[in-house]
Amino acid sequence: MGPQARAVCSVLFLLQVLAEPPENSDFYLAGDYLLGGLFTLHANVKGTVNLRYLKVPKCKEYEMKVLGYNLMQAMRFAVEEINNHRSLLPGVLLGYEIVDICYVFNNVHPVLYFLAGEDYLLPIEDDYSSYAPRVVAVIGPDNSESTMTVAHFLSLFLLPQITYSAISDDLRDKLSFPAVLRTVLGAHHHMEAMVQLMVHFRWNWIIVLVSSDDYGRDNSQLLSKHLASHDICIAFQEVLPMPQPNQTVTPYERQRLVVIVQKLKQSTARVVVVFSPDLALHNFFLEVLNQNFTGAVWIASESWAVDPVLHNLTELRHTGTFLGVTTQRMTIPGFNEFRLRRAQARQPAPNRPARGATCNQECDTCLDTTSSFKTILTLSGDRTSYGVYSAVYTVAHALHSLLGCNQTKCRKEVVYPWQLLQEIKKVNFTLLGHQIFFDQQGDLPVCLEIVQRQWDPSQSPFQTVASYHPMLQKLRDIREVSWHTPNNTVPVSMCSKNCQPGQRKKVVGMHPCCFECIDCLPGTFLNQTADEFDCQPCPSNEWSHRNDTSCFKRRLVFLEWQEAPTIIVITLAALGFLSTLAIVVIFGMHFQTPMVRSAGGPMCFLMLTPLLVAYMMVPVYIGPPTVFSCLCRQAFFTICFTICISCFTVRSFQIVCIFKMASRLPRAYAYWVRYHGPYVFVAFVTALKGVIVAGNMLGMTTEPSTHADLDDPKIMIVSCNPNYRKALLLNTSLDLLLCVAGFSFAYTGRELPTNYNEAKFITFCMTFYFTSSISLCTFMSVYDGVLVTILDLLVTVLNLLGIGLGYFGPKCYMILSYPERNTQAYFNSMIQGFTMGRD
């Protein structure tokens, strides 16, 4: 017999003998532990249940998978423990059977065998609720592709299927896979733990290597979705060639591996994420060693994170740091001793195929091969093994409940798969200090761990460096990692270095992780939490310097009390108020004198009163503007001026009427006097001005506004109305017309008696008012600072002083200095002299 035949014989030998259950067993376990795992449970009308687990080890030329053999032993150990348990399934024994599914190539045949009846026939029926197949539960296989293939068959019968390492999130779809449960977390949590690890170490530029099967494609797509939400970019992604089961590498596959490793060496990314079964990794890492590629951080998926065979390639420690995502470490008491215990040979059971009689239950070669991994298997802990262990106990507890077991016995009855599925979904028990139950999607919420491969014999080969909690979906308990870098520094894997604070990113190329840094200009800032690629403008009342990450409040500037210009203007206003008040007192004391009556009599007080009110309103220009102060500035002051100027105008007109028009138009003059023409005119003009002011306020709000100082952006000028210039021009236009009219009437009466000739006083007042208003509007058109407010207030006070002192000042001077001229006789003589001069 040649080598090839001997290898096949060793496999068949192991299959047949391991498949044979203990004598007098009521329940049988069957399993395959080479590349995929399947575990079944059977019940017949006699009340026997067959629990089958599909997975076998390979020996010799087939290079047995150590983890597969280890998982097979975990199943055998769990069955033996349950059979020796006095209170769990009392009076019922479990058996086992091992089948090799050859990674993904031998799924259908074992499933059809398990679903068939004792006569090896699978009937076609409308309703399988009363159909009892050869098995009533399946555990495995270990990869998602095989699990879904098997599940499509088993779900038709609602036959429970518990997988311990198939992580595909497609299995959470209970419409497509109603009978699938898992003792491992789904791919979503594995990807989240992996991405959070990258975020923690600030890696945003990675390489992804995937196998050419569904496992690689599906997990790489899911990882890309998780990376997108964390701004992590994939430099490139390559597909690793999948070798044949005998590990033979074709020339094309060899060339592909050479090209992939060369791209790894040329890339600036230092983090390499690998989604692949270990079947495709041995040749890949040999090529990595061959090309001497070093300095990388390798992140392993759960399929090879704790693979002991790859760990035997000790030269890999020179290629970089190896991190991996796997299930949490557990310890199954007694399992280490059981794993390497040699089974007792015995005669094959009756009714077995003849070829089975040539083998026994021992696989010495496989056991010897596994013994070389004793240390690493012991130190690495029972991770995936615990998934198998807990799956067997889950089925046992469900059976215990379904069969109505007590402390001494169980009912003997037919067990239908759908009945057991309901009981499995309801299990809730404690196993080795951990609660075993399934969520709505059929997953067992166990923790994940980030492990680092260590080649130091004195340390655990897979050192835990972080933990991931599925309930919190957060990476916690992060410990120090032994980096294979100078000074143990964290490797950097970034396309571009981080920008300095206040610098935005400008994307270069197609990846958002590759960028150049550009300073944010003054008046803008960078909010990295909102947008790292655009500088945001500051609000109107804030400002920023170059490269600022936030804005600061602009300093509000307005006319303040302690400023020197304010003190000067307020002093002038106070003097003006006192002088005007003195004029009121003087005119009041000499009200019946000719001087006061020639100045206007009662109308003088109509002019003096608005002046006093205007002086009292001067403080509204000081301090931060309010709606009230803006209303006073835009309304009261201009109305006060209009009243005074209209009084001047009507006063000049009235003097001309007395001396020149009374004789020519006696009836018109009579109406003018009878109906109080001067007051009617003043009231009309004041009302017209009120309409103009009201229109301005409706069209231009009185709300205070702020605007930046163009000369100093750090300053914010507070003003009443940004369009105040337009309002001032419109309001002043009526006053200017009155000034022109008053000046015209005064000029017409230039030949009147000196005591009645007020042309020069009115001309002075009107000229000053006109000149100051035009100057103020011109200044406002070229300057927009706080000086405008100061100048506006100064012009207002000077106009008030001009009207008060320019018109009433000379009158008071004559009253106080020349009382002899303030007599009726003196005024009569002046009128007679004017009349005689005309004649």
CSV table of C-alpha atoms in Angstrom, one decimal, residues 139-451:
chain,number,residue,atom,x,y,z
A,139,ILE,CA,-23.6,21.8,16.0
A,140,GLY,CA,-21.3,23.5,13.5
A,141,PRO,CA,-19.7,23.8,11.0
A,142,ASP,CA,-17.1,26.4,12.0
A,143,ASN,CA,-17.1,28.7,8.9
A,144,SER,CA,-20.0,30.9,7.7
A,145,GLU,CA,-20.1,29.5,4.1
A,146,SER,CA,-20.5,25.9,5.3
A,147,THR,CA,-22.9,26.9,8.0
A,148,MET,CA,-25.3,28.7,5.6
A,149,THR,CA,-25.1,25.7,3.2
A,150,VAL,CA,-26.1,23.3,6.0
A,151,ALA,CA,-28.7,25.7,7.4
A,152,HIS,CA,-30.7,25.9,4.2
A,153,PHE,CA,-31.4,22.2,4.5
A,154,LEU,CA,-31.9,22.1,8.3
A,155,SER,CA,-34.1,25.1,8.5
A,156,LEU,CA,-36.7,23.3,6.4
A,157,PHE,CA,-37.1,20.9,9.3
A,158,LEU,CA,-36.5,23.5,12.0
A,159,LEU,CA,-33.7,21.3,13.1
A,160,PRO,CA,-31.6,23.2,15.7
A,161,GLN,CA,-28.1,24.1,14.5
A,162,ILE,CA,-25.6,25.7,16.8
A,163,THR,CA,-22.4,27.0,15.3
A,164,TYR,CA,-19.4,28.1,17.5
A,165,SER,CA,-17.3,30.2,15.1
A,166,ALA,CA,-19.4,31.2,12.1
A,167,ILE,CA,-19.6,35.0,12.5
A,168,SER,CA,-21.4,36.1,9.4
A,169,ASP,CA,-24.2,38.6,10.2
A,170,ASP,CA,-26.4,37.0,7.5
A,171,LEU,CA,-27.0,34.3,10.1
A,172,ARG,CA,-28.9,36.8,12.2
A,173,ASP,CA,-31.7,36.8,9.6
A,174,LYS,CA,-34.2,34.5,11.2
A,175,LEU,CA,-36.5,34.5,8.2
A,176,SER,CA,-33.7,32.8,6.2
A,177,PHE,CA,-32.1,30.9,9.0
A,178,PRO,CA,-34.8,30.3,11.7
A,179,ALA,CA,-33.0,27.3,13.3
A,180,VAL,CA,-29.4,28.7,13.5
A,181,LEU,CA,-27.9,29.7,16.9
A,182,ARG,CA,-24.4,30.8,17.8
A,183,THR,CA,-22.1,30.6,20.8
A,184,VAL,CA,-20.0,33.3,19.2
A,185,LEU,CA,-20.6,37.0,18.5
A,186,GLY,CA,-21.5,38.1,15.0
A,187,ALA,CA,-19.2,39.9,12.6
A,188,HIS,CA,-20.5,43.3,13.5
A,189,HIS,CA,-18.9,43.1,16.9
A,190,HIS,CA,-15.7,41.7,15.5
A,191,MET,CA,-15.4,44.6,13.1
A,192,GLU,CA,-16.3,47.2,15.7
A,193,ALA,CA,-13.6,45.8,18.1
A,194,MET,CA,-11.1,45.9,15.3
A,195,VAL,CA,-12.0,49.5,14.2
A,196,GLN,CA,-12.0,50.8,17.8
A,197,LEU,CA,-8.5,49.3,18.1
A,198,MET,CA,-7.4,51.3,15.1
A,199,VAL,CA,-9.0,54.5,16.4
A,200,HIS,CA,-7.3,54.0,19.8
A,201,PHE,CA,-3.9,53.9,18.2
A,202,ARG,CA,-4.8,56.5,15.6
A,203,TRP,CA,-4.3,54.3,12.6
A,204,ASN,CA,-6.2,55.7,9.6
A,205,TRP,CA,-4.3,54.3,6.7
A,206,ILE,CA,-4.5,50.5,6.4
A,207,ILE,CA,-4.2,47.6,4.0
A,208,VAL,CA,-6.8,44.8,3.8
A,209,LEU,CA,-6.0,41.3,2.6
A,210,VAL,CA,-8.8,38.9,2.1
A,211,SER,CA,-9.3,35.3,1.0
A,212,SER,CA,-11.0,34.6,-2.3
A,213,ASP,CA,-14.1,33.0,-0.6
A,214,ASP,CA,-17.3,34.4,0.9
A,215,TYR,CA,-15.6,34.8,4.3
A,216,GLY,CA,-13.0,37.3,2.9
A,217,ARG,CA,-15.4,39.2,0.7
A,218,ASP,CA,-18.2,39.6,3.2
A,219,ASN,CA,-16.0,40.6,6.1
A,220,SER,CA,-14.0,43.1,4.0
A,221,GLN,CA,-17.3,44.8,2.9
A,222,LEU,CA,-18.5,45.0,6.5
A,223,LEU,CA,-15.2,46.4,7.6
A,224,SER,CA,-15.3,49.1,4.9
A,225,LYS,CA,-18.7,50.2,6.3
A,226,HIS,CA,-17.3,50.5,9.8
A,227,LEU,CA,-14.2,52.3,8.6
A,228,ALA,CA,-16.2,54.9,6.8
A,229,SER,CA,-17.8,56.1,10.0
A,230,HIS,CA,-14.4,56.6,11.6
A,231,ASP,CA,-12.5,58.3,8.8
A,232,ILE,CA,-10.2,55.3,8.3
A,233,CYS,CA,-9.0,54.7,4.7
A,234,ILE,CA,-7.9,51.6,2.9
A,235,ALA,CA,-4.7,52.1,1.0
A,236,PHE,CA,-5.4,49.1,-1.1
A,237,GLN,CA,-7.1,45.7,-0.9
A,238,GLU,CA,-5.7,42.4,-2.3
A,239,VAL,CA,-7.2,38.9,-2.6
A,240,LEU,CA,-5.0,36.1,-1.3
A,241,PRO,CA,-5.1,33.0,-3.5
A,242,MET,CA,-6.7,30.0,-1.8
A,243,PRO,CA,-4.4,26.9,-2.2
A,244,GLN,CA,-5.6,23.3,-2.6
A,245,PRO,CA,-6.2,21.3,0.6
A,246,ASN,CA,-2.8,19.6,0.1
A,247,GLN,CA,-1.2,23.2,0.2
A,248,THR,CA,0.2,22.9,-3.3
A,249,VAL,CA,1.0,26.3,-4.7
A,250,THR,CA,0.6,26.8,-8.5
A,251,PRO,CA,3.1,29.2,-10.3
A,252,TYR,CA,0.3,31.7,-10.8
A,253,GLU,CA,-0.5,31.7,-7.1
A,254,ARG,CA,3.2,32.0,-6.3
A,255,GLN,CA,3.4,35.1,-8.6
A,256,ARG,CA,0.3,36.6,-7.0
A,257,LEU,CA,1.9,36.3,-3.5
A,258,VAL,CA,5.1,37.9,-4.7
A,259,VAL,CA,3.2,40.9,-6.2
A,260,ILE,CA,1.1,41.3,-3.0
A,261,VAL,CA,4.1,41.3,-0.7
A,262,GLN,CA,5.9,43.8,-3.0
A,263,LYS,CA,2.9,46.1,-2.7
A,264,LEU,CA,3.0,45.8,1.0
A,265,LYS,CA,6.7,46.9,1.0
A,266,GLN,CA,6.0,49.9,-1.2
A,267,SER,CA,3.0,51.2,0.7
A,268,THR,CA,3.2,53.8,3.4
A,269,ALA,CA,0.5,51.9,5.4
A,270,ARG,CA,1.9,49.9,8.2
A,271,VAL,CA,-1.3,48.2,9.4
A,272,VAL,CA,-2.4,45.1,7.6
A,273,VAL,CA,-5.8,43.5,8.3
A,274,VAL,CA,-6.1,39.9,7.1
A,275,PHE,CA,-9.5,38.2,6.6
A,276,SER,CA,-8.7,34.6,5.6
A,277,PRO,CA,-8.8,31.1,6.9
A,278,ASP,CA,-5.4,29.8,8.0
A,279,LEU,CA,-5.4,27.5,5.0
A,280,ALA,CA,-4.4,30.5,2.7
A,281,LEU,CA,-1.9,32.1,5.2
A,282,HIS,CA,0.9,29.6,5.5
A,283,ASN,CA,2.3,30.2,2.0
A,284,PHE,CA,1.6,34.0,2.2
A,285,PHE,CA,3.7,34.4,5.4
A,286,LEU,CA,6.5,32.3,3.9
A,287,GLU,CA,6.6,34.8,1.1
A,288,VAL,CA,6.6,37.7,3.6
A,289,LEU,CA,9.6,36.1,5.3
A,290,ASN,CA,11.2,35.4,1.9
A,291,GLN,CA,11.1,39.1,0.9
A,292,ASN,CA,12.1,40.2,4.5
A,293,PHE,CA,9.1,42.5,4.9
A,294,THR,CA,9.2,44.0,8.4
A,295,GLY,CA,7.7,46.8,10.6
A,296,ALA,CA,4.0,46.0,10.0
A,297,VAL,CA,1.2,45.6,12.5
A,298,TRP,CA,-0.8,42.5,11.5
A,299,ILE,CA,-4.4,42.4,12.7
A,300,ALA,CA,-5.9,39.0,12.5
A,301,SER,CA,-9.5,38.0,12.2
A,302,GLU,CA,-10.9,35.4,14.5
A,303,SER,CA,-10.1,32.6,11.9
A,304,TRP,CA,-6.4,32.7,12.6
A,305,ALA,CA,-5.9,35.0,15.6
A,306,VAL,CA,-5.0,32.1,17.9
A,307,ASP,CA,-3.9,29.5,15.3
A,308,PRO,CA,-1.1,27.5,16.9
A,309,VAL,CA,0.4,26.2,13.6
A,310,LEU,CA,1.2,29.8,12.4
A,311,HIS,CA,2.6,30.5,15.8
A,312,ASN,CA,5.2,27.8,15.1
A,313,LEU,CA,6.7,30.0,12.4
A,314,THR,CA,8.8,31.8,15.0
A,315,GLU,CA,10.5,33.9,12.3
A,316,LEU,CA,7.3,35.8,12.0
A,317,ARG,CA,8.2,37.8,15.1
A,318,HIS,CA,10.6,39.7,12.9
A,319,THR,CA,7.9,40.9,10.6
A,320,GLY,CA,6.1,43.1,13.1
A,321,THR,CA,3.5,43.1,15.8
A,322,PHE,CA,0.6,40.5,15.6
A,323,LEU,CA,-2.7,41.5,17.1
A,324,GLY,CA,-6.0,39.6,16.7
A,325,VAL,CA,-9.6,39.5,17.6
A,326,THR,CA,-10.9,36.4,19.2
A,327,THR,CA,-13.3,35.1,21.8
A,328,GLN,CA,-12.4,35.6,25.5
A,329,ARG,CA,-10.2,33.2,27.2
A,330,MET,CA,-11.8,30.5,29.2
A,331,THR,CA,-10.6,27.6,31.3
A,332,ILE,CA,-12.4,24.2,31.1
A,333,PRO,CA,-11.3,22.2,34.2
A,334,GLY,CA,-9.8,18.9,33.2
A,335,PHE,CA,-9.7,19.5,29.5
A,336,ASN,CA,-6.0,19.8,29.1
A,337,GLU,CA,-5.4,16.3,30.5
A,338,PHE,CA,-8.3,14.9,28.5
A,339,ARG,CA,-7.1,16.4,25.3
A,340,LEU,CA,-4.0,14.2,25.2
A,341,ARG,CA,-5.4,11.1,26.8
A,342,ARG,CA,-5.2,8.1,24.7
A,343,ALA,CA,-8.5,6.3,24.1
A,344,GLN,CA,-8.9,2.6,25.0
A,345,ALA,CA,-9.1,0.4,22.0
A,346,ARG,CA,-12.1,-1.9,21.8
A,347,GLN,CA,-13.9,-4.0,19.3
A,348,PRO,CA,-16.2,-2.3,16.9
A,349,ALA,CA,-19.9,-2.3,17.7
A,350,PRO,CA,-22.2,-4.7,15.9
A,351,ASN,CA,-24.0,-3.6,12.8
A,352,ARG,CA,-21.2,-1.3,11.7
A,353,PRO,CA,-19.7,-1.5,8.1
A,354,ALA,CA,-17.1,-4.1,7.6
A,355,ARG,CA,-14.4,-1.6,6.7
A,356,GLY,CA,-14.8,0.0,10.1
A,357,ALA,CA,-13.6,-3.2,11.7
A,358,THR,CA,-10.1,-2.5,10.4
A,359,CYS,CA,-9.7,0.6,12.6
A,360,ASN,CA,-9.9,1.4,16.3
A,361,GLN,CA,-10.8,4.6,18.1
A,362,GLU,CA,-7.2,5.7,18.5
A,363,CYS,CA,-5.4,7.9,16.0
A,364,ASP,CA,-1.9,7.6,17.3
A,365,THR,CA,-0.4,9.7,14.6
A,366,CYS,CA,-2.8,12.6,15.1
A,367,LEU,CA,-2.3,12.4,18.8
A,368,ASP,CA,1.4,12.5,18.5
A,369,THR,CA,1.2,15.5,16.2
A,370,THR,CA,-1.1,17.3,18.6
A,371,SER,CA,1.2,16.6,21.5
A,372,SER,CA,3.8,18.9,20.1
A,373,PHE,CA,1.3,21.7,20.5
A,374,LYS,CA,0.4,20.8,24.1
A,375,THR,CA,2.2,23.8,25.6
A,376,ILE,CA,0.7,26.4,23.3
A,377,LEU,CA,-2.8,25.0,23.5
A,378,THR,CA,-2.6,25.0,27.3
A,379,LEU,CA,-1.2,28.5,27.6
A,380,SER,CA,-3.5,30.0,25.0
A,381,GLY,CA,-6.6,29.0,26.9
A,382,ASP,CA,-9.9,27.4,25.8
A,383,ARG,CA,-11.4,30.0,23.5
A,384,THR,CA,-13.2,28.4,20.6
A,385,SER,CA,-13.2,25.1,22.5
A,386,TYR,CA,-15.5,26.8,25.1
A,387,GLY,CA,-17.9,27.6,22.2
A,388,VAL,CA,-18.1,23.9,21.4
A,389,TYR,CA,-18.3,22.9,25.1
A,390,SER,CA,-21.1,25.3,25.8
A,391,ALA,CA,-23.0,24.2,22.6
A,392,VAL,CA,-23.0,20.6,23.8
A,393,TYR,CA,-24.2,21.7,27.2
A,394,THR,CA,-26.9,23.8,25.6
A,395,VAL,CA,-28.3,20.9,23.8
A,396,ALA,CA,-28.1,18.7,26.9
A,397,HIS,CA,-30.0,21.3,29.0
A,398,ALA,CA,-32.6,21.7,26.3
A,399,LEU,CA,-33.1,17.9,26.2
A,400,HIS,CA,-33.3,17.8,29.9
A,401,SER,CA,-36.1,20.3,29.9
A,402,LEU,CA,-37.9,18.7,26.9
A,403,LEU,CA,-37.8,15.2,28.3
A,404,GLY,CA,-39.1,16.4,31.7
A,405,CYS,CA,-36.1,15.1,33.5
A,406,ASN,CA,-35.9,15.1,37.3
A,407,GLN,CA,-33.0,14.1,39.6
A,408,THR,CA,-33.3,10.4,38.7
A,409,LYS,CA,-34.8,9.8,35.3
A,410,CYS,CA,-36.1,11.2,32.0
A,411,ARG,CA,-39.1,10.4,29.9
A,412,LYS,CA,-38.6,8.1,26.9
A,413,GLU,CA,-40.4,9.7,24.0
A,414,VAL,CA,-39.9,10.9,20.4
A,415,VAL,CA,-38.0,14.2,20.2
A,416,TYR,CA,-39.0,16.3,17.2
A,417,PRO,CA,-36.5,19.0,16.0
A,418,TRP,CA,-38.9,21.9,16.3
A,419,GLN,CA,-39.6,21.0,19.9
A,420,LEU,CA,-36.0,21.0,20.8
A,421,LEU,CA,-35.4,24.3,19.0
A,422,GLN,CA,-38.0,26.0,21.2
A,423,GLU,CA,-36.3,24.7,24.3
A,424,ILE,CA,-32.8,25.7,23.1
A,425,LYS,CA,-34.0,29.3,22.6
A,426,LYS,CA,-35.2,29.3,26.2
A,427,VAL,CA,-32.2,27.9,27.9
A,428,ASN,CA,-30.6,30.0,30.7
A,429,PHE,CA,-28.0,28.3,32.8
A,430,THR,CA,-24.6,28.9,34.3
A,431,LEU,CA,-21.6,27.1,32.9
A,432,LEU,CA,-18.2,27.6,34.5
A,433,GLY,CA,-19.3,30.9,36.0
A,434,HIS,CA,-20.8,32.3,32.7
A,435,GLN,CA,-24.5,32.7,31.9
A,436,ILE,CA,-25.6,30.8,28.8
A,437,PHE,CA,-28.6,32.2,27.0
A,438,PHE,CA,-29.4,33.4,23.4
A,439,ASP,CA,-30.6,36.8,22.4
A,440,GLN,CA,-33.4,37.5,19.9
A,441,GLN,CA,-31.0,36.9,16.9
A,442,GLY,CA,-29.9,33.6,18.4
A,443,ASP,CA,-26.4,34.8,19.5
A,444,LEU,CA,-24.7,34.1,22.8
A,445,PRO,CA,-23.4,37.5,24.2
A,446,VAL,CA,-19.8,36.6,25.0
A,447,CYS,CA,-16.9,39.1,25.3
A,448,LEU,CA,-14.2,39.4,22.7
A,449,GLU,CA,-10.5,40.0,23.4
A,450,ILE,CA,-7.7,41.7,21.5
A,451,VAL,CA,-4.7,39.4,21.8
